[in-house]
Coordinates of N, CA and C in Angstrom, one line a residue:
X1 N 141.6 132.7 -137.9 CA 142.8 132.5 -137.1 C 142.5 132.0 -135.7
X2 N 143.3 131.0 -135.2 CA 143.1 130.4 -133.9 C 143.9 131.2 -132.9
X3 N 143.3 131.5 -131.8 CA 144.0 132.2 -130.7 C 144.2 131.2 -129.5
X4 N 145.3 131.4 -128.8 CA 145.7 130.6 -127.7 C 145.9 131.4 -126.5
X5 N 145.5 130.8 -125.4 CA 145.7 131.4 -124.0 C 146.9 130.6 -123.4
X6 N 147.9 131.3 -123.0 CA 149.1 130.6 -122.4 C 148.7 130.2 -121.0
X7 N 149.0 128.9 -120.7 CA 148.9 128.4 -119.3 C 150.1 128.4 -118.5
X8 N 151.3 128.1 -119.2 CA 152.6 128.2 -118.5 C 153.7 128.2 -119.6
X9 N 154.8 128.7 -119.1 CA 156.0 128.8 -120.0 C 157.2 128.6 -119.1
X10 N 158.2 127.7 -119.4 CA 159.4 127.5 -118.6 C 160.4 126.8 -119.5
X11 N 161.6 126.6 -118.9 CA 162.7 125.9 -119.6 C 162.8 124.4 -119.1
X12 N 163.0 123.5 -120.0 CA 163.3 122.1 -119.6 C 164.2 121.5 -120.6
X13 N 165.3 121.0 -120.1 CA 166.3 120.3 -121.0 C 166.8 121.1 -122.1
X14 N 166.9 122.4 -121.9 CA 167.4 123.3 -122.9 C 166.4 123.9 -123.9
X15 N 165.1 123.4 -123.7 CA 164.0 123.9 -124.6 C 163.1 124.8 -123.8
X16 N 162.6 125.8 -124.5 CA 161.5 126.6 -123.9 C 160.2 125.9 -124.2
X17 N 159.5 125.6 -123.1 CA 158.2 124.9 -123.1 C 157.1 125.8 -123.0
X18 N 156.2 125.8 -123.9 CA 155.0 126.7 -123.8 C 153.8 125.7 -123.8
X19 N 152.9 125.8 -122.8 CA 151.7 125.1 -122.8 C 150.5 126.1 -122.9
X20 N 149.7 125.9 -123.9 CA 148.6 126.9 -124.0 C 147.3 126.1 -124.5
X21 N 146.2 126.8 -124.5 CA 145.0 126.2 -124.9 C 144.2 127.1 -125.9
X22 N 143.3 126.5 -126.6 CA 142.4 127.2 -127.5 C 141.1 126.5 -127.5
X23 N 140.1 127.2 -128.0 CA 138.7 126.6 -128.0 C 138.7 125.3 -128.7
X24 N 137.8 124.4 -128.4 CA 137.6 123.1 -129.0 C 136.5 123.2 -130.0
X25 N 136.8 122.8 -131.2 CA 135.9 122.8 -132.3 C 134.8 121.7 -132.2
X26 N 135.2 120.6 -131.7 CA 134.3 119.5 -131.6 C 133.1 119.7 -130.6
X27 N 132.0 119.2 -130.9 CA 130.9 119.2 -130.0 C 131.1 118.2 -129.0
X28 N 130.9 118.5 -127.7 CA 131.1 117.4 -126.7 C 130.3 116.2 -126.9
X29 N 129.1 116.3 -127.5 CA 128.3 115.1 -127.8 C 129.1 114.1 -128.7
X30 N 130.0 114.6 -129.5 CA 130.7 113.8 -130.4 C 131.9 113.1 -129.7
X31 N 132.2 113.5 -128.5 CA 133.4 112.9 -127.8 C 133.1 112.0 -126.7
X32 N 131.8 111.9 -126.3 CA 131.4 111.0 -125.2 C 130.5 109.9 -125.7
X33 N 130.6 108.7 -125.1 CA 129.8 107.6 -125.5 C 128.4 107.7 -124.8
X34 N 127.6 106.7 -125.0 CA 126.2 106.7 -124.4 C 126.2 106.5 -122.9
X35 N 127.3 106.2 -122.3 CA 127.4 106.0 -120.8 C 127.4 107.3 -120.1
X36 N 127.7 108.4 -120.8 CA 127.7 109.7 -120.2 C 126.2 110.2 -120.3
X37 N 125.5 110.2 -119.2 CA 124.1 110.5 -119.2 C 123.8 112.0 -119.0
X38 N 124.8 112.7 -118.5 CA 124.6 114.1 -118.2 C 125.2 115.0 -119.2
X39 N 125.3 114.6 -120.5 CA 125.9 115.4 -121.5 C 125.2 116.8 -121.7
X40 N 123.9 116.8 -121.5 CA 123.2 118.1 -121.7 C 123.7 119.1 -120.6
X41 N 123.8 118.5 -119.4 CA 124.3 119.4 -118.2 C 125.7 119.8 -118.5
X42 N 126.6 119.0 -119.0 CA 128.0 119.3 -119.3 C 128.0 120.5 -120.3
X43 N 127.2 120.3 -121.4 CA 127.2 121.4 -122.4 C 126.6 122.7 -121.8
X44 N 125.6 122.6 -120.9 CA 125.2 123.9 -120.3 C 126.3 124.5 -119.4
X45 N 127.0 123.7 -118.7 CA 128.1 124.2 -117.9 C 129.2 124.8 -118.7
X46 N 129.5 124.2 -119.9 CA 130.4 124.8 -120.8 C 129.9 126.2 -121.3
X47 N 128.7 126.2 -121.7 CA 128.1 127.5 -122.2 C 128.0 128.6 -121.1
X48 N 127.8 128.2 -119.8 CA 127.7 129.1 -118.7 C 129.1 129.5 -118.2
X49 N 130.2 128.9 -118.7 CA 131.5 129.2 -118.3 C 131.9 128.5 -117.0
X50 N 131.2 127.5 -116.6 CA 131.5 126.7 -115.4 C 132.6 125.6 -115.7
X51 N 132.6 125.2 -116.9 CA 133.5 124.2 -117.4 C 134.2 124.8 -118.6
X52 N 135.5 124.5 -118.8 CA 136.3 124.9 -119.9 C 136.5 123.7 -120.9
X53 N 136.1 123.8 -122.1 CA 136.2 122.8 -123.1 C 137.2 123.3 -124.2
X54 N 138.4 122.7 -124.2 CA 139.4 123.2 -125.0 C 140.4 122.2 -125.6
X55 N 141.2 122.7 -126.5 CA 142.3 121.9 -127.0 C 143.6 122.4 -126.4
X56 N 144.4 121.4 -126.0 CA 145.7 121.8 -125.3 C 146.8 121.6 -126.4
X57 N 147.7 122.6 -126.4 CA 148.9 122.6 -127.2 C 150.2 122.7 -126.4
X58 N 151.2 121.9 -126.7 CA 152.5 122.0 -126.0 C 153.5 122.2 -127.1
X59 N 154.4 123.2 -126.9 CA 155.5 123.4 -127.9 C 156.8 123.4 -127.2
X60 N 157.8 122.9 -127.9 CA 159.2 122.9 -127.4 C 160.0 123.7 -128.4
X61 N 160.6 124.8 -128.0 CA 161.3 125.7 -128.9 C 162.7 126.0 -128.4
X62 N 163.6 126.3 -129.4 CA 164.9 126.8 -129.2 C 165.1 128.1 -129.9
X63 N 165.5 129.1 -129.2 CA 165.6 130.5 -129.8 C 164.4 130.9 -130.6
X64 N 163.2 130.6 -130.1 CA 162.0 131.0 -130.8 C 161.6 130.1 -132.0
X65 N 162.3 129.0 -132.3 CA 162.0 128.1 -133.3 C 161.4 126.8 -132.8
X66 N 160.2 126.5 -133.2 CA 159.5 125.3 -132.7 C 160.1 124.1 -133.3
X67 N 160.5 123.2 -132.4 CA 161.1 121.9 -132.9 C 160.3 120.7 -132.6
X68 N 159.3 120.9 -131.6 CA 158.5 119.8 -131.3 C 157.2 120.3 -130.7
X69 N 156.1 119.5 -130.9 CA 154.8 119.9 -130.4 C 153.9 118.7 -130.1
X70 N 152.9 118.9 -129.4 CA 151.9 117.9 -129.1 C 150.5 118.6 -128.9
X71 N 149.5 118.0 -129.4 CA 148.1 118.6 -129.3 C 147.2 117.5 -128.8
X72 N 146.2 117.9 -128.0 CA 145.2 117.0 -127.5 C 143.9 117.8 -127.3
X73 N 142.9 117.4 -128.0 CA 141.6 118.0 -127.9 C 140.7 117.3 -126.9
X74 N 139.5 117.9 -126.8 CA 138.5 117.3 -125.9 C 138.8 117.4 -124.4
X75 N 139.5 118.4 -124.0 CA 139.9 118.7 -122.6 C 138.7 119.4 -121.9
X76 N 138.3 118.8 -120.8 CA 137.2 119.4 -120.0 C 137.6 119.5 -118.6
X77 N 137.7 120.8 -118.1 CA 138.1 121.1 -116.8 C 137.3 122.3 -116.2
X78 N 137.1 122.3 -114.9 CA 136.6 123.5 -114.3 C 137.7 124.6 -114.4
X79 N 138.9 124.2 -114.1 CA 140.1 125.2 -114.2 C 141.1 124.5 -115.1
X80 N 141.4 125.1 -116.3 CA 142.3 124.5 -117.3 C 143.7 124.3 -116.7
X81 N 144.1 125.0 -115.7 CA 145.5 124.8 -115.2 C 145.6 123.5 -114.4
X82 N 144.5 122.8 -114.1 CA 144.5 121.5 -113.5 C 145.2 120.5 -114.4
X83 N 145.1 120.7 -115.7 CA 145.8 119.7 -116.6 C 147.3 119.8 -116.5
X84 N 147.8 120.9 -115.9 CA 149.3 121.0 -115.6 C 149.8 120.1 -114.5
X85 N 148.8 119.7 -113.7 CA 149.2 118.9 -112.5 C 148.7 117.5 -112.4
X86 N 147.8 117.1 -113.4 CA 147.1 115.8 -113.3 C 147.8 114.8 -114.3
X87 N 148.9 115.2 -114.9 CA 149.6 114.3 -115.8 C 149.3 114.5 -117.3
X88 N 148.2 115.1 -117.6 CA 147.8 115.3 -119.0 C 148.8 116.1 -119.8
X89 N 149.2 117.3 -119.3 CA 150.2 118.1 -119.9 C 151.5 117.5 -119.9
X90 N 151.9 116.8 -118.8 CA 153.2 116.2 -118.6 C 153.5 115.2 -119.7
X91 N 152.5 114.4 -120.0 CA 152.7 113.4 -121.1 C 153.0 114.1 -122.4
X92 N 152.2 115.2 -122.6 CA 152.4 115.9 -123.9 C 153.7 116.7 -123.9
X93 N 154.2 117.2 -122.8 CA 155.5 117.8 -122.7 C 156.6 116.8 -123.1
X94 N 156.5 115.6 -122.5 CA 157.5 114.6 -122.8 C 157.5 114.3 -124.3
X95 N 156.3 114.2 -124.9 CA 156.2 114.0 -126.4 C 156.9 115.1 -127.2
X96 N 156.6 116.3 -126.8 CA 157.1 117.5 -127.5 C 158.6 117.6 -127.4
X97 N 159.1 117.3 -126.2 CA 160.6 117.4 -126.0 C 161.3 116.3 -126.8
X98 N 160.7 115.0 -126.8 CA 161.3 113.9 -127.5 C 161.3 114.3 -129.0
X99 N 160.2 114.8 -129.5 CA 160.2 115.2 -130.9 C 161.2 116.3 -131.2
X100 N 161.3 117.3 -130.3 CA 162.3 118.4 -130.5 C 163.7 117.9 -130.5
X101 N 164.0 116.9 -129.7 CA 165.4 116.4 -129.6 C 165.7 115.7 -131.0
X102 N 164.7 114.9 -131.5 CA 164.9 114.3 -132.8 C 165.1 115.3 -133.9
X103 N 164.3 116.3 -133.9 CA 164.4 117.4 -134.9 C 165.7 118.2 -134.8
X104 N 166.1 118.4 -133.6 CA 167.4 119.2 -133.4 C 168.6 118.3 -133.9
X105 N 168.5 117.0 -133.6 CA 169.6 116.2 -134.2 C 169.6 116.2 -135.7
X106 N 168.4 116.1 -136.3 CA 168.3 116.1 -137.7 C 168.8 117.4 -138.3
X107 N 168.5 118.5 -137.7 CA 168.9 119.8 -138.1 C 170.4 120.0 -138.0
X108 N 171.0 119.5 -137.0 CA 172.4 119.6 -136.8 C 173.1 119.0 -138.1
X109 N 172.7 117.8 -138.5 CA 173.2 117.2 -139.7 C 173.0 118.0 -140.9
X110 N 171.8 118.5 -141.1 CA 171.4 119.3 -142.3 C 172.1 120.6 -142.3
X111 N 172.2 121.3 -141.2 CA 172.8 122.6 -141.1 C 174.3 122.5 -141.3
X112 N 174.9 121.4 -140.9 CA 176.4 121.3 -141.0 C 176.8 121.2 -142.5
X113 N 175.8 120.9 -143.4 CA 176.1 120.8 -144.8 C 176.0 122.2 -145.5
X114 N 175.3 123.2 -144.8 CA 175.1 124.5 -145.5 C 175.8 125.6 -144.7
X115 N 176.3 125.3 -143.5 CA 177.0 126.4 -142.7 C 178.5 126.1 -142.6
X116 N 179.3 127.0 -142.9 CA 180.7 126.9 -142.7 C 181.0 127.0 -141.3
X117 N 181.2 125.9 -140.6 CA 181.4 125.9 -139.1 C 182.7 126.5 -138.7
X118 N 183.7 126.5 -139.6 CA 185.0 127.2 -139.4 C 184.8 128.7 -139.2
X119 N 183.9 129.2 -140.0 CA 183.7 130.7 -140.0 C 182.8 131.1 -138.8
X120 N 182.1 130.2 -138.2 CA 181.2 130.6 -137.1 C 181.8 130.7 -135.8

């Protein structure tokens, strides 16, 4: 089972936005090209806890139901909350919200076929 650490949670455009992180399965060596000459030092800093190597997840929910999400791996920061202000998470939030809006629209059509809206 994968565990996530929540970085932030708030409302946007009627959706509950949750940004969280989990450990990254990929070895950093597999994510950087040969121009990164200090990869051994980066790995040591990750192992020492000086750098955080993680996968970021953004979810857009309504009433606890996930309607949109976005994932990005290979995140490397001293402080993971920096991704909340450098544009990385913002791009993902926009993706998750756009997906959630499309899914909500689709569900409205589907649910109207199975729910008696006169009785609601």
